[in-house]
Amino acid sequence: MMQQCNEYEDFEFGVLSEQEIRLIMAEYSRQKLKESLIGPLISTFVHTLLIVLAVLFFQGEAVSKNAHVEITKMEEAPPVDVPHLLLRHQKYLHLSLRM
């Protein structure tokens, strides 16, 4: 059991220098930054293009006023007796509050 541990001690794991590792990490960080920015940039460009095309090609129709419309003032509705309605529907309110 002790021999197996000694065999691994002879093997050298640090093949790359510290500077090479930092260069690899910096390149990896740049690549991840590019990947995370490409999606939103493409989306922003496509949405801007769609808005510009919509403004240029889609135009609304002009609506003329309808001369046949007449506006009149309606009479006010009589006041509603709320306590009377609550007493009238009390059993329904009581059932709905239990559920």
Short mmCIF file of N, CA, C and O in Angstrom, two decimals:
data_model
loop_
_atom_site.label_atom_id
_atom_site.label_comp_id
_atom_site.label_asym_id
_atom_site.label_seq_id
_atom_site.Cartn_x
_atom_site.Cartn_y
_atom_site.Cartn_z
N MET A 1 0.82 -1.19 0.00
CA MET A 1 0.00 0.00 0.00
C MET A 1 0.87 1.26 0.00
O MET A 1 0.59 2.21 -0.69
N MET A 2 1.92 1.22 0.76
CA MET A 2 2.82 2.35 0.84
C MET A 2 3.60 2.54 -0.45
O MET A 2 3.91 3.66 -0.82
N GLN A 3 3.85 1.47 -1.17
CA GLN A 3 4.58 1.56 -2.42
C GLN A 3 3.80 2.31 -3.48
O GLN A 3 4.35 3.06 -4.26
N GLN A 4 2.50 2.12 -3.52
CA GLN A 4 1.68 2.79 -4.52
C GLN A 4 1.75 4.31 -4.34
O GLN A 4 1.80 5.05 -5.31
N CYS A 5 1.73 4.81 -3.14
CA CYS A 5 1.82 6.25 -2.89
C CYS A 5 3.16 6.79 -3.36
O CYS A 5 3.24 7.88 -3.90
N ASN A 6 4.24 6.01 -3.15
CA ASN A 6 5.56 6.48 -3.56
C ASN A 6 5.69 6.53 -5.08
O ASN A 6 6.42 7.35 -5.61
N GLU A 7 5.00 5.65 -5.77
CA GLU A 7 5.06 5.67 -7.24
C GLU A 7 4.50 6.97 -7.80
O GLU A 7 5.01 7.52 -8.76
N TYR A 8 3.44 7.49 -7.20
CA TYR A 8 2.83 8.72 -7.69
C TYR A 8 3.64 9.95 -7.34
O TYR A 8 3.56 10.97 -7.99
N GLU A 9 4.44 9.86 -6.30
CA GLU A 9 5.28 10.99 -5.94
C GLU A 9 6.34 11.26 -6.99
O GLU A 9 6.77 12.39 -7.18
N ASP A 10 6.77 10.23 -7.69
CA ASP A 10 7.79 10.40 -8.71
C ASP A 10 7.24 11.07 -9.96
O ASP A 10 8.00 11.66 -10.72
N PHE A 11 5.91 10.99 -10.18
CA PHE A 11 5.31 11.55 -11.40
C PHE A 11 5.17 13.06 -11.23
O PHE A 11 4.72 13.55 -10.20
N GLU A 12 5.55 13.82 -12.24
CA GLU A 12 5.50 15.29 -12.17
C GLU A 12 4.21 15.80 -12.79
O GLU A 12 3.95 15.61 -13.98
N PHE A 13 3.36 16.43 -12.00
CA PHE A 13 2.08 16.93 -12.50
C PHE A 13 2.19 18.33 -13.10
O PHE A 13 1.45 18.69 -13.98
N GLY A 14 3.12 19.13 -12.65
CA GLY A 14 3.23 20.50 -13.11
C GLY A 14 3.97 20.59 -14.43
O GLY A 14 5.14 20.97 -14.48
N VAL A 15 3.30 20.24 -15.53
CA VAL A 15 3.94 20.24 -16.84
C VAL A 15 4.04 21.65 -17.39
O VAL A 15 5.03 22.02 -18.01
N LEU A 16 3.01 22.50 -17.13
CA LEU A 16 2.99 23.87 -17.65
C LEU A 16 3.55 24.83 -16.62
O LEU A 16 3.37 24.65 -15.42
N SER A 17 4.19 25.88 -17.10
CA SER A 17 4.71 26.89 -16.19
C SER A 17 3.55 27.80 -15.75
O SER A 17 2.47 27.80 -16.33
N GLU A 18 3.82 28.59 -14.74
CA GLU A 18 2.81 29.52 -14.20
C GLU A 18 2.37 30.52 -15.26
O GLU A 18 1.19 30.85 -15.38
N GLN A 19 3.29 31.01 -16.07
CA GLN A 19 2.98 31.98 -17.12
C GLN A 19 2.10 31.35 -18.20
O GLN A 19 1.17 31.98 -18.69
N GLU A 20 2.37 30.12 -18.57
CA GLU A 20 1.56 29.43 -19.58
C GLU A 20 0.13 29.20 -19.08
O GLU A 20 -0.83 29.39 -19.82
N ILE A 21 0.03 28.87 -17.83
CA ILE A 21 -1.31 28.68 -17.24
C ILE A 21 -2.08 30.00 -17.24
O ILE A 21 -3.26 30.04 -17.58
N ARG A 22 -1.42 31.09 -16.90
CA ARG A 22 -2.09 32.40 -16.91
C ARG A 22 -2.52 32.81 -18.32
O ARG A 22 -3.59 33.37 -18.52
N LEU A 23 -1.68 32.52 -19.33
CA LEU A 23 -2.05 32.83 -20.71
C LEU A 23 -3.26 32.01 -21.15
O LEU A 23 -4.17 32.53 -21.80
N ILE A 24 -3.28 30.75 -20.78
CA ILE A 24 -4.43 29.88 -21.12
C ILE A 24 -5.68 30.39 -20.44
O ILE A 24 -6.76 30.46 -21.05
N MET A 25 -5.56 30.78 -19.18
CA MET A 25 -6.73 31.28 -18.44
C MET A 25 -7.23 32.60 -19.02
O MET A 25 -8.43 32.84 -19.11
N ALA A 26 -6.31 33.46 -19.43
CA ALA A 26 -6.70 34.75 -20.03
C ALA A 26 -7.42 34.51 -21.36
O ALA A 26 -8.44 35.15 -21.64
N GLU A 27 -6.91 33.61 -22.17
CA GLU A 27 -7.55 33.29 -23.45
C GLU A 27 -8.93 32.68 -23.23
O GLU A 27 -9.89 33.01 -23.93
N TYR A 28 -9.04 31.82 -22.24
CA TYR A 28 -10.34 31.20 -21.90
C TYR A 28 -11.33 32.27 -21.44
O TYR A 28 -12.50 32.25 -21.84
N SER A 29 -10.87 33.22 -20.63
CA SER A 29 -11.75 34.31 -20.17
C SER A 29 -12.23 35.16 -21.33
O SER A 29 -13.41 35.54 -21.40
N ARG A 30 -11.34 35.48 -22.27
CA ARG A 30 -11.74 36.26 -23.45
C ARG A 30 -12.77 35.50 -24.29
O ARG A 30 -13.74 36.07 -24.76
N GLN A 31 -12.55 34.21 -24.44
CA GLN A 31 -13.48 33.39 -25.24
C GLN A 31 -14.85 33.34 -24.57
O GLN A 31 -15.87 33.49 -25.25
N LYS A 32 -14.89 33.16 -23.26
CA LYS A 32 -16.17 33.13 -22.54
C LYS A 32 -16.87 34.49 -22.62
O LYS A 32 -18.09 34.56 -22.74
N LEU A 33 -16.11 35.58 -22.55
CA LEU A 33 -16.69 36.92 -22.66
C LEU A 33 -17.31 37.11 -24.04
O LEU A 33 -18.44 37.63 -24.16
N LYS A 34 -16.60 36.69 -25.08
CA LYS A 34 -17.15 36.78 -26.44
C LYS A 34 -18.44 35.98 -26.56
O LYS A 34 -19.44 36.46 -27.11
N GLU A 35 -18.42 34.76 -26.04
CA GLU A 35 -19.61 33.90 -26.14
C GLU A 35 -20.79 34.49 -25.39
O GLU A 35 -21.93 34.39 -25.84
N SER A 36 -20.54 35.13 -24.25
CA SER A 36 -21.65 35.68 -23.48
C SER A 36 -22.16 37.00 -24.06
O SER A 36 -23.29 37.40 -23.77
N LEU A 37 -21.35 37.70 -24.86
CA LEU A 37 -21.79 38.97 -25.45
C LEU A 37 -22.38 38.82 -26.85
O LEU A 37 -23.16 39.66 -27.28
N ILE A 38 -22.03 37.77 -27.56
CA ILE A 38 -22.51 37.61 -28.94
C ILE A 38 -24.03 37.49 -28.98
O ILE A 38 -24.69 38.13 -29.80
N GLY A 39 -24.61 36.70 -28.11
CA GLY A 39 -26.07 36.51 -28.10
C GLY A 39 -26.84 37.81 -27.92
O GLY A 39 -27.70 38.17 -28.73
N PRO A 40 -26.57 38.58 -26.85
CA PRO A 40 -27.28 39.85 -26.66
C PRO A 40 -27.03 40.86 -27.78
O PRO A 40 -27.93 41.61 -28.16
N LEU A 41 -25.81 40.88 -28.33
CA LEU A 41 -25.52 41.83 -29.42
C LEU A 41 -26.33 41.47 -30.67
O LEU A 41 -26.89 42.36 -31.33
N ILE A 42 -26.38 40.21 -31.01
CA ILE A 42 -27.17 39.78 -32.18
C ILE A 42 -28.64 40.07 -31.95
O ILE A 42 -29.34 40.57 -32.83
N SER A 43 -29.13 39.78 -30.75
CA SER A 43 -30.54 40.04 -30.43
C SER A 43 -30.87 41.53 -30.53
O SER A 43 -31.90 41.91 -31.10
N THR A 44 -29.99 42.39 -30.01
CA THR A 44 -30.21 43.83 -30.09
C THR A 44 -30.23 44.30 -31.53
O THR A 44 -31.09 45.10 -31.93
N PHE A 45 -29.31 43.81 -32.34
CA PHE A 45 -29.26 44.18 -33.75
C PHE A 45 -30.52 43.75 -34.48
O PHE A 45 -31.12 44.54 -35.23
N VAL A 46 -30.96 42.52 -34.27
CA VAL A 46 -32.15 42.01 -34.96
C VAL A 46 -33.39 42.79 -34.53
O VAL A 46 -34.21 43.18 -35.37
N HIS A 47 -33.54 43.06 -33.24
CA HIS A 47 -34.72 43.81 -32.78
C HIS A 47 -34.70 45.25 -33.31
O HIS A 47 -35.75 45.79 -33.68
N THR A 48 -33.54 45.87 -33.34
CA THR A 48 -33.44 47.23 -33.89
C THR A 48 -33.80 47.22 -35.38
O THR A 48 -34.53 48.10 -35.84
N LEU A 49 -33.31 46.24 -36.11
CA LEU A 49 -33.63 46.12 -37.52
C LEU A 49 -35.13 45.92 -37.73
O LEU A 49 -35.74 46.56 -38.60
N LEU A 50 -35.75 45.07 -36.91
CA LEU A 50 -37.20 44.85 -37.03
C LEU A 50 -37.99 46.12 -36.74
O LEU A 50 -38.99 46.42 -37.41
N ILE A 51 -37.57 46.89 -35.75
CA ILE A 51 -38.28 48.14 -35.42
C ILE A 51 -38.14 49.13 -36.56
O ILE A 51 -39.12 49.79 -36.95
N VAL A 52 -36.94 49.24 -37.13
CA VAL A 52 -36.74 50.17 -38.25
C VAL A 52 -37.58 49.75 -39.45
O VAL A 52 -38.24 50.58 -40.10
N LEU A 53 -37.61 48.45 -39.75
CA LEU A 53 -38.44 47.97 -40.86
C LEU A 53 -39.92 48.19 -40.60
O LEU A 53 -40.67 48.54 -41.52
N ALA A 54 -40.35 48.01 -39.37
CA ALA A 54 -41.75 48.23 -39.04
C ALA A 54 -42.12 49.70 -39.21
O ALA A 54 -43.20 50.03 -39.72
N VAL A 55 -41.24 50.60 -38.81
CA VAL A 55 -41.51 52.03 -38.95
C VAL A 55 -41.57 52.42 -40.43
O VAL A 55 -42.40 53.22 -40.85
N LEU A 56 -40.70 51.83 -41.24
CA LEU A 56 -40.64 52.20 -42.65
C LEU A 56 -41.80 51.63 -43.47
O LEU A 56 -42.34 52.31 -44.33
N PHE A 57 -42.18 50.38 -43.22
CA PHE A 57 -43.12 49.72 -44.12
C PHE A 57 -44.55 49.61 -43.60
O PHE A 57 -45.49 49.52 -44.38
N PHE A 58 -44.75 49.59 -42.30
CA PHE A 58 -46.10 49.46 -41.77
C PHE A 58 -46.63 50.83 -41.39
O PHE A 58 -46.15 51.45 -40.46
N GLN A 59 -47.65 51.27 -42.13
CA GLN A 59 -48.25 52.56 -41.84
C GLN A 59 -49.73 52.35 -41.54
O GLN A 59 -50.41 51.56 -42.19
N GLY A 60 -50.20 53.06 -40.54
CA GLY A 60 -51.60 52.94 -40.15
C GLY A 60 -52.51 53.68 -41.11
O GLY A 60 -52.09 54.54 -41.88
N GLU A 61 -53.78 53.31 -41.08
CA GLU A 61 -54.77 53.98 -41.94
C GLU A 61 -55.31 55.21 -41.23
O GLU A 61 -55.51 55.21 -40.02
N ALA A 62 -55.56 56.24 -42.00
CA ALA A 62 -56.16 57.45 -41.44
C ALA A 62 -57.65 57.20 -41.22
O ALA A 62 -58.34 56.72 -42.11
N VAL A 63 -58.14 57.48 -40.05
CA VAL A 63 -59.54 57.26 -39.71
C VAL A 63 -60.24 58.61 -39.67
O VAL A 63 -59.81 59.51 -38.96
N SER A 64 -61.30 58.72 -40.44
CA SER A 64 -62.06 59.97 -40.43
C SER A 64 -63.13 59.92 -39.34
O SER A 64 -63.58 58.85 -38.94
N LYS A 65 -63.52 61.08 -38.88
CA LYS A 65 -64.54 61.15 -37.84
C LYS A 65 -65.88 60.73 -38.41
O LYS A 65 -66.22 61.05 -39.55
N ASN A 66 -66.63 60.03 -37.61
CA ASN A 66 -67.95 59.58 -38.02
C ASN A 66 -68.96 60.69 -37.68
O ASN A 66 -69.15 61.04 -36.52
N ALA A 67 -69.62 61.22 -38.69
CA ALA A 67 -70.57 62.32 -38.49
C ALA A 67 -71.89 61.83 -37.89
O ALA A 67 -72.70 62.63 -37.45
N HIS A 68 -72.14 60.55 -37.87
CA HIS A 68 -73.41 60.02 -37.40
C HIS A 68 -73.42 59.71 -35.90
O HIS A 68 -74.43 59.27 -35.38
N VAL A 69 -72.33 59.96 -35.23
CA VAL A 69 -72.26 59.68 -33.79
C VAL A 69 -72.80 60.88 -33.04
O VAL A 69 -72.44 62.02 -33.30
N GLU A 70 -73.70 60.61 -32.08
CA GLU A 70 -74.28 61.67 -31.26
C GLU A 70 -74.00 61.36 -29.80
O GLU A 70 -74.20 60.24 -29.33
N ILE A 71 -73.53 62.35 -29.07
CA ILE A 71 -73.21 62.17 -27.65
C ILE A 71 -74.29 62.85 -26.84
O ILE A 71 -74.59 64.03 -27.03
N THR A 72 -74.89 62.10 -25.93
CA THR A 72 -75.91 62.65 -25.04
C THR A 72 -75.56 62.32 -23.61
O THR A 72 -74.92 61.29 -23.33
N LYS A 73 -75.99 63.17 -22.69
CA LYS A 73 -75.73 62.93 -21.28
C LYS A 73 -76.82 62.04 -20.72
O LYS A 73 -78.01 62.29 -20.91
N MET A 74 -76.41 60.99 -20.03
CA MET A 74 -77.39 60.05 -19.46
C MET A 74 -77.80 60.51 -18.07
O MET A 74 -77.06 61.21 -17.38
N GLU A 75 -78.96 60.06 -17.66
CA GLU A 75 -79.42 60.37 -16.31
C GLU A 75 -78.65 59.53 -15.31
O GLU A 75 -78.21 58.42 -15.61
N GLU A 76 -78.50 60.06 -14.10
CA GLU A 76 -77.78 59.32 -13.08
C GLU A 76 -78.65 58.19 -12.56
O GLU A 76 -79.86 58.32 -12.43
N ALA A 77 -78.03 57.08 -12.26
CA ALA A 77 -78.75 55.92 -11.73
C ALA A 77 -79.11 56.19 -10.27
O ALA A 77 -78.38 56.88 -9.56
N PRO A 78 -80.22 55.65 -9.80
CA PRO A 78 -80.59 55.84 -8.38
C PRO A 78 -79.57 55.14 -7.49
O PRO A 78 -78.98 54.14 -7.88
N PRO A 79 -79.37 55.65 -6.29
CA PRO A 79 -78.40 55.03 -5.38
C PRO A 79 -78.85 53.61 -5.01
O PRO A 79 -80.03 53.33 -4.89
N VAL A 80 -77.91 52.73 -4.82
CA VAL A 80 -78.19 51.34 -4.49
C VAL A 80 -78.07 51.16 -2.98
O VAL A 80 -77.13 51.64 -2.36
N ASP A 81 -79.04 50.46 -2.40
CA ASP A 81 -79.05 50.19 -0.97
C ASP A 81 -78.17 48.97 -0.70
O ASP A 81 -78.60 47.83 -0.80
N VAL A 82 -76.91 49.21 -0.37
CA VAL A 82 -75.94 48.13 -0.20
C VAL A 82 -76.27 47.24 1.00
O VAL A 82 -76.24 46.01 0.88
N PRO A 83 -76.59 47.78 2.17
CA PRO A 83 -76.91 46.87 3.29
C PRO A 83 -78.08 45.95 2.98
O PRO A 83 -78.09 44.79 3.38
N HIS A 84 -79.07 46.44 2.25
CA HIS A 84 -80.21 45.61 1.89
C HIS A 84 -79.77 44.44 1.01
O HIS A 84 -80.20 43.30 1.20
N LEU A 85 -78.87 44.69 0.06
CA LEU A 85 -78.37 43.62 -0.81
C LEU A 85 -77.54 42.61 -0.02
O LEU A 85 -77.60 41.41 -0.27
N LEU A 86 -76.75 43.09 0.94
CA LEU A 86 -75.95 42.17 1.75
C LEU A 86 -76.83 41.26 2.59
O LEU A 86 -76.56 40.07 2.71
N LEU A 87 -77.88 41.82 3.19
CA LEU A 87 -78.78 40.99 3.99
C LEU A 87 -79.52 39.98 3.11
O LEU A 87 -79.76 38.85 3.51
N ARG A 88 -79.85 40.39 1.91
CA ARG A 88 -80.59 39.53 0.99
C ARG A 88 -79.74 38.31 0.58
O ARG A 88 -80.26 37.22 0.42
N HIS A 89 -78.44 38.52 0.41
CA HIS A 89 -77.55 37.45 -0.06
C HIS A 89 -76.61 36.97 1.04
O HIS A 89 -75.55 36.45 0.76
N GLN A 90 -77.02 37.12 2.30
CA GLN A 90 -76.15 36.80 3.42
C GLN A 90 -75.79 35.31 3.44
O GLN A 90 -74.66 34.95 3.69
N LYS A 91 -76.73 34.45 3.15
CA LYS A 91 -76.42 33.02 3.22
C LYS A 91 -75.40 32.62 2.14
O LYS A 91 -74.55 31.78 2.36
N TYR A 92 -75.44 33.28 0.98
CA TYR A 92 -74.48 32.97 -0.07
C TYR A 92 -73.09 33.47 0.31
O TYR A 92 -72.09 32.83 0.04
N LEU A 93 -73.04 34.67 0.91
CA LEU A 93 -71.77 35.20 1.35
C LEU A 93 -71.16 34.33 2.44
O LEU A 93 -69.96 34.07 2.47
N HIS A 94 -72.00 33.85 3.35
CA HIS A 94 -71.53 33.01 4.44
C HIS A 94 -70.94 31.71 3.90
O HIS A 94 -69.89 31.26 4.35
N LEU A 95 -71.58 31.13 2.89
CA LEU A 95 -71.08 29.88 2.30
C LEU A 95 -69.77 30.11 1.56
O LEU A 95 -68.86 29.28 1.63
N SER A 96 -69.66 31.22 0.86
CA SER A 96 -68.44 31.45 0.09
C SER A 96 -67.26 31.78 0.99
O SER A 96 -66.13 31.51 0.66
N LEU A 97 -67.51 32.37 2.17
CA LEU A 97 -66.43 32.68 3.07
C LEU A 97 -65.89 31.43 3.77
O LEU A 97 -64.74 31.38 4.15
N ARG A 98 -66.71 30.41 3.93
CA ARG A 98 -66.26 29.17 4.56
C ARG A 98 -65.30 28.40 3.67
O ARG A 98 -64.44 27.70 4.15
N MET A 99 -65.43 28.48 2.38
CA MET A 99 -64.62 27.68 1.47
C MET A 99 -63.26 28.21 1.38
O MET A 99 -62.40 28.51 1.69
#
